PDB file of C-alpha atoms and ligand atoms in Angstrom:
ATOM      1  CA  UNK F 370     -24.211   5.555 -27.238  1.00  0.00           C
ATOM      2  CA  UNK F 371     -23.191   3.486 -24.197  1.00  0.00           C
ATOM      3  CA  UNK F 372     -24.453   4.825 -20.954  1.00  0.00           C
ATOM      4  CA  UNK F 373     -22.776   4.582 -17.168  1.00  0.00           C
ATOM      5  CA  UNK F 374     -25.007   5.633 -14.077  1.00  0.00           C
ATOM      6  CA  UNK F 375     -23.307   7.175 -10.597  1.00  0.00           C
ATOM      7  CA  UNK F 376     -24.669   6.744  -7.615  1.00  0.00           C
ATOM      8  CA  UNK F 377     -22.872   9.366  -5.611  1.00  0.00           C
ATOM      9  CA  UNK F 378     -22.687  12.219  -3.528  1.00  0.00           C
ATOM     10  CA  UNK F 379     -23.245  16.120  -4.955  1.00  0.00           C
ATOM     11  CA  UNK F 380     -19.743  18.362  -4.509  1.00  0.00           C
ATOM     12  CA  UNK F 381     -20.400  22.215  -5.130  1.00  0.00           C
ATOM     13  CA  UNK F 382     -16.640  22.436  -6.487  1.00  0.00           C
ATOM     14  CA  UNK F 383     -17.588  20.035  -9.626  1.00  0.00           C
ATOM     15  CA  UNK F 384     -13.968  18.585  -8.359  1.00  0.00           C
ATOM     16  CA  UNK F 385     -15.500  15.653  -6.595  1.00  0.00           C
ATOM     17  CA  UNK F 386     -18.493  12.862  -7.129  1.00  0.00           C
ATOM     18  CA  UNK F 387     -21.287  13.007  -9.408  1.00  0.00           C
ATOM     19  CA  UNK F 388     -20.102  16.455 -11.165  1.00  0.00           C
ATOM     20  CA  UNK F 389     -16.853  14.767 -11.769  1.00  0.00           C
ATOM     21  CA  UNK F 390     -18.088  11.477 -12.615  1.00  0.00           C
ATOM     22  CA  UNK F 391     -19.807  12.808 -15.717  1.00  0.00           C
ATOM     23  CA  UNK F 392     -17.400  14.916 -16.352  1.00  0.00           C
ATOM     24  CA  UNK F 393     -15.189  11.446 -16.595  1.00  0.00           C
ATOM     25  CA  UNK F 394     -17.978   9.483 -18.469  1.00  0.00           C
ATOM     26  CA  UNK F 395     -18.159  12.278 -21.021  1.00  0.00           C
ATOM     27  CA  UNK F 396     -14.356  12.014 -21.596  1.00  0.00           C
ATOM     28  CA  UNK F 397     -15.084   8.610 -22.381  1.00  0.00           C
ATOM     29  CA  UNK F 398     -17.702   9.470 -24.896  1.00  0.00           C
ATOM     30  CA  UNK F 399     -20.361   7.436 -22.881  1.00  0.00           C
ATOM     31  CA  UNK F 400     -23.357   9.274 -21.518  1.00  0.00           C
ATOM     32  CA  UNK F 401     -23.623   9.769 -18.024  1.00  0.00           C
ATOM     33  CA  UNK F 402     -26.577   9.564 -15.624  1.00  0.00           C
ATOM     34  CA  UNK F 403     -26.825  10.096 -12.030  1.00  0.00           C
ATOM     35  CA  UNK F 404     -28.672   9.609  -8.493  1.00  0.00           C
ATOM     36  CA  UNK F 405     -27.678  11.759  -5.882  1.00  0.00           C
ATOM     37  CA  UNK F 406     -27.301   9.789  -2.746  1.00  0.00           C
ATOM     38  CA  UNK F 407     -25.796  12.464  -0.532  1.00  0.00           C
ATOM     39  CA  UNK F 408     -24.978  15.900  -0.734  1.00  0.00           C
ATOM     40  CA  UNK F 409     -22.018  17.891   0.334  1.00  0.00           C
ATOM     41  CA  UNK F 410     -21.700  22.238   1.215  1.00  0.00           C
ATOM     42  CA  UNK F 411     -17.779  22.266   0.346  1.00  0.00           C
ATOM     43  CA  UNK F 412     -15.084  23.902  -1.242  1.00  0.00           C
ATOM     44  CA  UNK F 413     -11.454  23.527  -2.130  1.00  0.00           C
ATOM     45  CA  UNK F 414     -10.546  23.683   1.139  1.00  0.00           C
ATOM     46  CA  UNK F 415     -13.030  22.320   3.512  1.00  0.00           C
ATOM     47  CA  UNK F 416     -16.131  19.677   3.667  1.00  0.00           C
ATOM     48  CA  UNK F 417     -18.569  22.276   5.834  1.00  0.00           C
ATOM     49  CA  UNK F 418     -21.673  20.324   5.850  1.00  0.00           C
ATOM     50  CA  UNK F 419     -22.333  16.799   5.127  1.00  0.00           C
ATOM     51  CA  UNK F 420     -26.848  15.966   4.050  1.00  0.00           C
ATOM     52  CA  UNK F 421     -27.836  12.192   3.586  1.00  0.00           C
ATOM     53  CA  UNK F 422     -30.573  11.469   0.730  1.00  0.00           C
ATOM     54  CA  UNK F 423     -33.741  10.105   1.905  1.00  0.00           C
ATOM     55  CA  UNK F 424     -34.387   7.019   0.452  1.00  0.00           C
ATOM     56  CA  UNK F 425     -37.921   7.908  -0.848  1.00  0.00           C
ATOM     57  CA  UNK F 426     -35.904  10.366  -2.744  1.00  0.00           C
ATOM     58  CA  UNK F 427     -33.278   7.902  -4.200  1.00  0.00           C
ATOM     59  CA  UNK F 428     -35.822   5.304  -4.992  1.00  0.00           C
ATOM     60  CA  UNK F 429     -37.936   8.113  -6.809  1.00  0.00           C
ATOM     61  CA  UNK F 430     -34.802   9.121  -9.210  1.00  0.00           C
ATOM     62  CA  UNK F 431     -33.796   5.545 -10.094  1.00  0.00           C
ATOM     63  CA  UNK F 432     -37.465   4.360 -10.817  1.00  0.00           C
ATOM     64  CA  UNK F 433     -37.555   7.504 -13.030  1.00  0.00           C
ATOM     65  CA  UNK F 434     -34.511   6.680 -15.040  1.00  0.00           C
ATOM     66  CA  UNK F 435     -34.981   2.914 -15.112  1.00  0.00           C
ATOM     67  CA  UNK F 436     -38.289   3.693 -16.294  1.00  0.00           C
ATOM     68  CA  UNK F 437     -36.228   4.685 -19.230  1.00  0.00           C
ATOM     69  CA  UNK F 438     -32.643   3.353 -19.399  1.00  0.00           C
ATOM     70  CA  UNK F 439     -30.354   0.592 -19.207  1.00  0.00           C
ATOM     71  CA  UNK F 440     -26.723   1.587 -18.022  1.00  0.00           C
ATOM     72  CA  UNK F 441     -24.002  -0.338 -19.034  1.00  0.00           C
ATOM     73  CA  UNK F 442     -21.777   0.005 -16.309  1.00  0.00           C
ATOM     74  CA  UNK F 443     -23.141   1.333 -12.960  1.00  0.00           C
ATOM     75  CA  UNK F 444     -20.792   3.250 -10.315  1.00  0.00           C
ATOM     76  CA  UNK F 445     -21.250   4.003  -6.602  1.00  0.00           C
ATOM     77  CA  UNK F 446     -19.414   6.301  -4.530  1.00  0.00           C
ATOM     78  CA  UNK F 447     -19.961   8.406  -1.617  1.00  0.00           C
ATOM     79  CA  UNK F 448     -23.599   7.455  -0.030  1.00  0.00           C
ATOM     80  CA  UNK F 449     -23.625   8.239   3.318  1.00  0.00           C
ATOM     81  CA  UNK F 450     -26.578   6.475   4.929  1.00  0.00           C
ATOM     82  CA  UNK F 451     -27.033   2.947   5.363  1.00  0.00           C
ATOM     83  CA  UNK F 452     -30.486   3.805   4.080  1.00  0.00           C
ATOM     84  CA  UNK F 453     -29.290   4.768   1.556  1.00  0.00           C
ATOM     85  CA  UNK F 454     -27.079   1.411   0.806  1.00  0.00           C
ATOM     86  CA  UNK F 455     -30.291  -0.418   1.210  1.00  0.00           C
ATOM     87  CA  UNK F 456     -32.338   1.418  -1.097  1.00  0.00           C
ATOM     88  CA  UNK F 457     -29.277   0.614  -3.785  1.00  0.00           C
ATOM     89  CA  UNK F 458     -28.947  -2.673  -3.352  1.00  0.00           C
ATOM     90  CA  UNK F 459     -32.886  -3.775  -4.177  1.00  0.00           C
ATOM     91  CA  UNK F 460     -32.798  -1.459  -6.745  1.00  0.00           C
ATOM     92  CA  UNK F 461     -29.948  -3.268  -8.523  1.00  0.00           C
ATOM     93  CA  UNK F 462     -31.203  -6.195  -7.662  1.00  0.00           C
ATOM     94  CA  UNK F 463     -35.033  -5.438  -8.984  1.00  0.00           C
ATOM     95  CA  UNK F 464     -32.956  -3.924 -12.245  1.00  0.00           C
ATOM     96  CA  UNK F 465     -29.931  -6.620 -12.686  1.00  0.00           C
ATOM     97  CA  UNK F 466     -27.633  -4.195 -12.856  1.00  0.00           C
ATOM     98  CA  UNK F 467     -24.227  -5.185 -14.203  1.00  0.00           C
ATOM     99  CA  UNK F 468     -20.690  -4.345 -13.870  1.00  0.00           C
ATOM    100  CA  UNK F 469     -20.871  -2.484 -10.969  1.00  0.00           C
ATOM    101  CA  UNK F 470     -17.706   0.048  -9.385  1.00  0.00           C
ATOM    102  CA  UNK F 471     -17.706   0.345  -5.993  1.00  0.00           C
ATOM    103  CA  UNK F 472     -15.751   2.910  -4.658  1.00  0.00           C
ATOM    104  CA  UNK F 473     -16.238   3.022  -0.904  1.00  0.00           C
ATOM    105  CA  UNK F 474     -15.542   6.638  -0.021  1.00  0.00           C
ATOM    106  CA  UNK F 475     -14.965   7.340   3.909  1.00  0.00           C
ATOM    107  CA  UNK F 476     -12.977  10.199   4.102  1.00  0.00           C
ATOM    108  CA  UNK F 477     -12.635  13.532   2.372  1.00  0.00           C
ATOM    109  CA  UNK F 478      -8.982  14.273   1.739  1.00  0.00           C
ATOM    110  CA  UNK F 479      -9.410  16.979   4.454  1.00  0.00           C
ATOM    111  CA  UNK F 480     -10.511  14.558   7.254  1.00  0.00           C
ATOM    112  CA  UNK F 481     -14.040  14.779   6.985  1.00  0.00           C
ATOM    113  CA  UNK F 482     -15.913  11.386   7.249  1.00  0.00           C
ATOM    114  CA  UNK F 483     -18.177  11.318   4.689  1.00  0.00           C
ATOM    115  CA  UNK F 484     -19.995   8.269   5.783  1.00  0.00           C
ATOM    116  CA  UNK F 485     -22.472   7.635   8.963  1.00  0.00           C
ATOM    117  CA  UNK F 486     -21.455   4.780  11.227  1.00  0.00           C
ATOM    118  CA  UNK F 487     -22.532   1.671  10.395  1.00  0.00           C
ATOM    119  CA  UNK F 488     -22.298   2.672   6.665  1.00  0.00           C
ATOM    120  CA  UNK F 489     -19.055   0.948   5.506  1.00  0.00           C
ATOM    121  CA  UNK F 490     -20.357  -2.249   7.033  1.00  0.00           C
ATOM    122  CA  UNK F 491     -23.932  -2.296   5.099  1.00  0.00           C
ATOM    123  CA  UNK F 492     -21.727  -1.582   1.918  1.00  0.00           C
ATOM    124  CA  UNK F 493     -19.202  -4.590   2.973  1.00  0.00           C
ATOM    125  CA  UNK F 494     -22.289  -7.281   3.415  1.00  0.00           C
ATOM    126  CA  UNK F 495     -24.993  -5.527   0.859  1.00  0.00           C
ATOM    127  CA  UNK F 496     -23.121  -3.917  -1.916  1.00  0.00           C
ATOM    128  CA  UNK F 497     -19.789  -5.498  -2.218  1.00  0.00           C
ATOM    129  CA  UNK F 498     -21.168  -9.064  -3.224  1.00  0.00           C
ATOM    130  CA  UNK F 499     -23.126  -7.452  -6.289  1.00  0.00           C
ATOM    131  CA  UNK F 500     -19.896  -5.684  -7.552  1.00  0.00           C
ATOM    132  CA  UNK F 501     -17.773  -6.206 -10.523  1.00  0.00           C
ATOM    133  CA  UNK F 502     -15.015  -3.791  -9.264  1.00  0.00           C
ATOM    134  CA  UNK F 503     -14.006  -1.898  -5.643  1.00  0.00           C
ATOM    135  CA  UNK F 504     -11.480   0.543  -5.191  1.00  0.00           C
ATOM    136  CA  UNK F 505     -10.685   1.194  -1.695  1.00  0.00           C
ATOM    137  CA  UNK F 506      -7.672   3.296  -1.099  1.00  0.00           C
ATOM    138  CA  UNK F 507      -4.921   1.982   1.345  1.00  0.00           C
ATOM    139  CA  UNK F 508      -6.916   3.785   4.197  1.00  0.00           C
ATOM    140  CA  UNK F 509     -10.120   2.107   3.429  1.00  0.00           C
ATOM    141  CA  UNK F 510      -8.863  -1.093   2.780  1.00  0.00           C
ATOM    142  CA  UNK F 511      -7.269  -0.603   6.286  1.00  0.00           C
ATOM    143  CA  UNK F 512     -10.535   0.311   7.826  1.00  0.00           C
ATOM    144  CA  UNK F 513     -12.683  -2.362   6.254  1.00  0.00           C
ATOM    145  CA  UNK F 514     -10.505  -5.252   6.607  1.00  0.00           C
ATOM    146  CA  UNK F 515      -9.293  -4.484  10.235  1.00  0.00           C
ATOM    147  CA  UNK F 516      -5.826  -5.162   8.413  1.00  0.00           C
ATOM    148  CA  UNK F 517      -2.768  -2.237   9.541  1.00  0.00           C
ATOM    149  CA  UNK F 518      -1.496  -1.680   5.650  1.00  0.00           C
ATOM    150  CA  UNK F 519       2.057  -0.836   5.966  1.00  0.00           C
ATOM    151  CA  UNK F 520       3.535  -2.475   3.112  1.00  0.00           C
ATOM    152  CA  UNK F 521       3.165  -4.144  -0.135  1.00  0.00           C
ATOM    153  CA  UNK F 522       2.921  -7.684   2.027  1.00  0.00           C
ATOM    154  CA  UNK F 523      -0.177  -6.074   3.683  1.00  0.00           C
ATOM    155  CA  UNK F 524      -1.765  -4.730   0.814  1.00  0.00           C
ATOM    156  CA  UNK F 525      -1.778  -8.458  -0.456  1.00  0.00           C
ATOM    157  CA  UNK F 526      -3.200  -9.715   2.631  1.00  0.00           C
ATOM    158  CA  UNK F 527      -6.359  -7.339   2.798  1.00  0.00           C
ATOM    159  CA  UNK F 528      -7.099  -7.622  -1.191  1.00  0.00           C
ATOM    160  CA  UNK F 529      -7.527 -11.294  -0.017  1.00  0.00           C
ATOM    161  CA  UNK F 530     -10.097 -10.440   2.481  1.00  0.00           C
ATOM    162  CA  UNK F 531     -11.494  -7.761   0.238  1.00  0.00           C
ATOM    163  CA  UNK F 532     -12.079 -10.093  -2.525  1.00  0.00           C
ATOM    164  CA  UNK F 533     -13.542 -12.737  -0.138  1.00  0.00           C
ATOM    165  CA  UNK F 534     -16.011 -10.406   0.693  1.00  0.00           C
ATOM    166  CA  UNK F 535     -17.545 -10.996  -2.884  1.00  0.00           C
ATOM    167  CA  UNK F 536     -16.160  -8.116  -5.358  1.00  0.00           C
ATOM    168  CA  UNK F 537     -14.947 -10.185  -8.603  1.00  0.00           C
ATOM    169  CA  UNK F 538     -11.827  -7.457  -8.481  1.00  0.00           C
ATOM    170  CA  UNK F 539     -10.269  -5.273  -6.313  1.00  0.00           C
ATOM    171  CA  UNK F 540      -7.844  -2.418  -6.477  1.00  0.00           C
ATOM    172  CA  UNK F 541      -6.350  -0.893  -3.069  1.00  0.00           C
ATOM    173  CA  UNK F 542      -5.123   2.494  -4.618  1.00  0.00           C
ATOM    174  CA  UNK F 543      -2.402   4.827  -3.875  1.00  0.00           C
ATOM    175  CA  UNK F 544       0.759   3.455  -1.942  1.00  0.00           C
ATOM    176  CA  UNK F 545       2.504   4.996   0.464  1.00  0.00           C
ATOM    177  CA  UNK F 546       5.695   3.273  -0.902  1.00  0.00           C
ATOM    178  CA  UNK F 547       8.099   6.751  -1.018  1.00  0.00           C
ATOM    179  CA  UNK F 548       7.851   8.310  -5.024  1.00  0.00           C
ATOM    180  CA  UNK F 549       6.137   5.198  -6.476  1.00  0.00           C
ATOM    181  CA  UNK F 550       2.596   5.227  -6.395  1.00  0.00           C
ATOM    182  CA  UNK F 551       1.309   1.369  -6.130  1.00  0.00           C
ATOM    183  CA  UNK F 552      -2.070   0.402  -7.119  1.00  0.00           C
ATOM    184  CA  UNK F 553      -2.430  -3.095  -6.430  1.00  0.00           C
ATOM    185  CA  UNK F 554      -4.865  -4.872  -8.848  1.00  0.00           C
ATOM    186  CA  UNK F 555      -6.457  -8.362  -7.554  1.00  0.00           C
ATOM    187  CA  UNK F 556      -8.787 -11.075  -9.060  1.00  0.00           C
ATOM    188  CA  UNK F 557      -7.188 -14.118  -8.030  1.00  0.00           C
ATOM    189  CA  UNK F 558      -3.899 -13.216  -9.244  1.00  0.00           C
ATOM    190  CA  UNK F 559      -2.066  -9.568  -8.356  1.00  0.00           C
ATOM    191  CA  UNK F 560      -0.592  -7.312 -10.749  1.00  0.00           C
ATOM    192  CA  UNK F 561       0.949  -4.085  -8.896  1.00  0.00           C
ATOM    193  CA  UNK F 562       0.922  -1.033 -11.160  1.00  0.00           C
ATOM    194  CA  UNK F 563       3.675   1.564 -10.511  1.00  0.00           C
ATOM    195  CA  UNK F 564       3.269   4.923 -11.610  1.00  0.00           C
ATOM    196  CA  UNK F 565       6.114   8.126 -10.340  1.00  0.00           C
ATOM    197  CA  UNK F 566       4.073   9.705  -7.512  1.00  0.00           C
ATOM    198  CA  UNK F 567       2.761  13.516  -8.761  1.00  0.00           C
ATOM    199  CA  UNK F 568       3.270  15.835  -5.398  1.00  0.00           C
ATOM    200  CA  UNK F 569       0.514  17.827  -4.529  1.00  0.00           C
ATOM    201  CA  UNK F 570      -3.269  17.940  -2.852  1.00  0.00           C
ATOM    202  CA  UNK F 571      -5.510  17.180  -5.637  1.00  0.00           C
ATOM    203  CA  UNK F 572      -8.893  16.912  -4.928  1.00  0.00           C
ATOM    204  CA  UNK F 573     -11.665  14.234  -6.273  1.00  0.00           C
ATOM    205  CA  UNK F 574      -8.655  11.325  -7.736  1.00  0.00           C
ATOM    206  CA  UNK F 575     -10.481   8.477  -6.079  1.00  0.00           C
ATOM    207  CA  UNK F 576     -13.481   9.612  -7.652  1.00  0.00           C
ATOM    208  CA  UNK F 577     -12.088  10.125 -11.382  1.00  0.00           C
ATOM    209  CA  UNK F 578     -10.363   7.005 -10.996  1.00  0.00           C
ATOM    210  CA  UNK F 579     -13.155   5.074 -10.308  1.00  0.00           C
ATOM    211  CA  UNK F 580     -15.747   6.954 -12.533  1.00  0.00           C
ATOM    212  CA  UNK F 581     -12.879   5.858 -15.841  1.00  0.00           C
ATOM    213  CA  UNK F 582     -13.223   2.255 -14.777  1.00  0.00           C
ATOM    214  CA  UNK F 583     -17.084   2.297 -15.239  1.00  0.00           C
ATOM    215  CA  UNK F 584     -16.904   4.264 -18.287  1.00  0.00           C
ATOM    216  CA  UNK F 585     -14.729   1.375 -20.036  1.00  0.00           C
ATOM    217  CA  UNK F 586     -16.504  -0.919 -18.471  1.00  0.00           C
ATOM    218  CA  UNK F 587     -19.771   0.264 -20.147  1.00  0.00           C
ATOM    219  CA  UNK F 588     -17.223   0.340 -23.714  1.00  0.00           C
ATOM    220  CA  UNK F 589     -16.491  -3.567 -22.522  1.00  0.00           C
ATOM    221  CA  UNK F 590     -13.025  -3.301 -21.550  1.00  0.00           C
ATOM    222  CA  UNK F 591     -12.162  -5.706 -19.499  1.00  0.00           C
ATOM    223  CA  UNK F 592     -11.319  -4.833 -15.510  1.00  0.00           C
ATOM    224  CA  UNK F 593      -7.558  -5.327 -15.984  1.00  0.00           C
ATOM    225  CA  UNK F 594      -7.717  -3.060 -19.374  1.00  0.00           C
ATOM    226  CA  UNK F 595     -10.018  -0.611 -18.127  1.00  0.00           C
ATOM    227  CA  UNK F 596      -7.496  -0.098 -14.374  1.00  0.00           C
ATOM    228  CA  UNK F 597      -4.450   0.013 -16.996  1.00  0.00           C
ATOM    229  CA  UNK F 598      -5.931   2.592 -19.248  1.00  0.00           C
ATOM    230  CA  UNK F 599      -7.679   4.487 -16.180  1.00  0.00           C
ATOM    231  CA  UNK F 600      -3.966   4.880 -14.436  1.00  0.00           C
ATOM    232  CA  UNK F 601      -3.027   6.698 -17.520  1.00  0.00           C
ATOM    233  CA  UNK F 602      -6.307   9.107 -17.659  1.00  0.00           C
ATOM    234  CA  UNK F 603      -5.779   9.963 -13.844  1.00  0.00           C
ATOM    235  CA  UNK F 604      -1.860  10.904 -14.485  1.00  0.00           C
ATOM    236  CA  UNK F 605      -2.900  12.521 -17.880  1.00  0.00           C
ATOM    237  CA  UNK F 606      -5.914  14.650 -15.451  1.00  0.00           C
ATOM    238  CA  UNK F 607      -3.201  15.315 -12.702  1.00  0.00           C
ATOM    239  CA  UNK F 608      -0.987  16.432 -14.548  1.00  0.00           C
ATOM    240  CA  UNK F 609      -2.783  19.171 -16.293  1.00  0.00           C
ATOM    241  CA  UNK F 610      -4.986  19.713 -12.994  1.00  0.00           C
ATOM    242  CA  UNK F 611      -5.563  23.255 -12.319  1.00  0.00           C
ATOM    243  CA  UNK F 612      -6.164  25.406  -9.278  1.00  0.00           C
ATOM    244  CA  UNK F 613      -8.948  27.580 -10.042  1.00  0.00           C
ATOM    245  CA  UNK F 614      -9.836  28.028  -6.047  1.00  0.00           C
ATOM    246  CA  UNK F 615      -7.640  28.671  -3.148  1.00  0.00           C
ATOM    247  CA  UNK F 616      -7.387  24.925  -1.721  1.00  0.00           C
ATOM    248  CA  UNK F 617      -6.407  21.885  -3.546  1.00  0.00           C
ATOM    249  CA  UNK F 618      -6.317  21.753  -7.083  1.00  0.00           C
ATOM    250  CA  UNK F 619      -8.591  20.115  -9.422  1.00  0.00           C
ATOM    251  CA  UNK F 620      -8.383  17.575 -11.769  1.00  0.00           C
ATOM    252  CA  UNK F 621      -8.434  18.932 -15.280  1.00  0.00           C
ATOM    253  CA  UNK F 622     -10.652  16.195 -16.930  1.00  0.00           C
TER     254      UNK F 622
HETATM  255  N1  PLP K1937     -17.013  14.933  -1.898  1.00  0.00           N
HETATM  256  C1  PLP K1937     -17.631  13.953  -2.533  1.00  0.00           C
HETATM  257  C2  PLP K1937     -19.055  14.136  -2.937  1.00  0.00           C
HETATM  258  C3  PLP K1937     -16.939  12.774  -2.790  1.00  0.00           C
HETATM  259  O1  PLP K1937     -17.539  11.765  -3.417  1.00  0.00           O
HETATM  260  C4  PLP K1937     -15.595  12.648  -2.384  1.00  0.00           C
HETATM  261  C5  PLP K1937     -14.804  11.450  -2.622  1.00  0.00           C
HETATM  262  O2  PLP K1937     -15.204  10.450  -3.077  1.00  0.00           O
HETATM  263  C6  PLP K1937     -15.000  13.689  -1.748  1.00  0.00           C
HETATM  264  C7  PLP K1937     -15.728  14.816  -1.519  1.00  0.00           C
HETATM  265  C8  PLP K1937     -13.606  13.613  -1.272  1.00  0.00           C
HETATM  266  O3  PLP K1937     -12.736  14.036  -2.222  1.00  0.00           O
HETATM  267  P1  PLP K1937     -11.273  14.360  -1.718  1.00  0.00           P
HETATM  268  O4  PLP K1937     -10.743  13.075  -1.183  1.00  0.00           O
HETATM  269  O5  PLP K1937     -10.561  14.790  -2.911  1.00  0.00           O
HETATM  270  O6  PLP K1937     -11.412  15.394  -0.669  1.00  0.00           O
END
């Protein structure tokens, strides 16, 4: 069996990171192992409490599982110290870790940064060179290019810079652009990927979208095969998403 690790942050609600991630890899059929690198007191409707991972404690649970596997495909998501990002990027390096997804959470969807200052950058110089795939959303692409994204002509421009930055592909998710949803896809060439825009607040999408990636990844799709046939799980997961507390609903996966 193939095997996909996350490197992620712990959300009570299971609707979020490193719950949802395996719930993701296990859709896949690929097994799923995880280090948490942050954890989170939230529900449905609020982030209450944010708690970084000491980095004695991340090394400690990747020694332990390196010790014993190799993943396939690797993903990172919310880790909210730049300890933290250090402490990931030697132990990819030390392991030559491959086809790594970067998803470079900043925000929760109910305006709670997720991240300490300074983080984004030490992902942008340590992390982002070592990847095989980022996924900002318009937002974060916004924030860690220093480019306003207003329109399709300025998603272009930052998925330039983003890619310069060393990822081999990136995808700025999630258009504004009215009831089309655009995810613009970019390594070297762009392919934009239009899907009808489902209403509602749905929490944990940038996580399932990115966690699918690595899981065909780790099968050996391709980037551009595993972003087409990730589109459809998210839509397929949204659509069916249920609301089992009394915020936003939750991705049924
Ligand atoms: N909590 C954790 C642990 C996350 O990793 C993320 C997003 O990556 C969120 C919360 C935010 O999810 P949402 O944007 O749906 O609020």
């Amino acid at each position: 069996m193939k095997t996909a690790l996350t490197i992620a942050g712990f959300d009570p609600t299971g609707g979020a990171g490193l719950q949802a991630d395996l719930k993701v890899f296990r859709a896949f059929g690929v097994h799923g192992l995880s280090v948490v690198a942050a954890i989170t007191a939230q529900n449905t409707k609020r982030v209450n409490a944010v708690f970084s991972v000491s980095k004695i404690i991340i090394k400690k649970q990747f020694e332990t599982l390196m010790s014993d596997f190799r993943p396939d495909a690797v993903k990172i998501g919310m880790i909210y110290s730049i300890d933290a990002v250090d402490i990931i990027s030697d132990m990819i390096h030390k392991h030559s870790l491959k086809n790594i997804v970067i998803d470079p959470v900043t925000l929760s969807s109910s305006g709670t940064p997720l991240v300490e200052d300074g983080t984004l950058d030490a992902i942008k110089k340590t992390l982002f060179p070592l990847s095989k795939v980022i996924t900002p959303n318009i937002y974060e692409a916004s924030i860690l290019t220093g480019i306003m994204i207003e329109d399709k002509k300025g998603m272009e421009e930052a998925a330039r810079v983003l890619k310069d930055m060393g990822a081999d592909v990136v995808i700025i998710t999630g258009g504004h652009l009215e009831e089309i949803a655009v995810d613009l896809y970019y390594n070297g060439n762009f392919h934009a990927m239009k899907k009808k825009k489902l209403r509602g607040n749905y929490h944990g999408t940038g996580c399932v979208f990115s966690a699918a990636i690595t899981a065909l990844l780790a099968l050996d799709y391709n980037p551009l095969e595993a972003t087409i046939k990730s589109k459809d799980f998210i839509s397929n997961a949204i659509k069916k998403a249920s609301h089992p507390g009394k915020g936003m609903k939750i991705l049924n996966i």
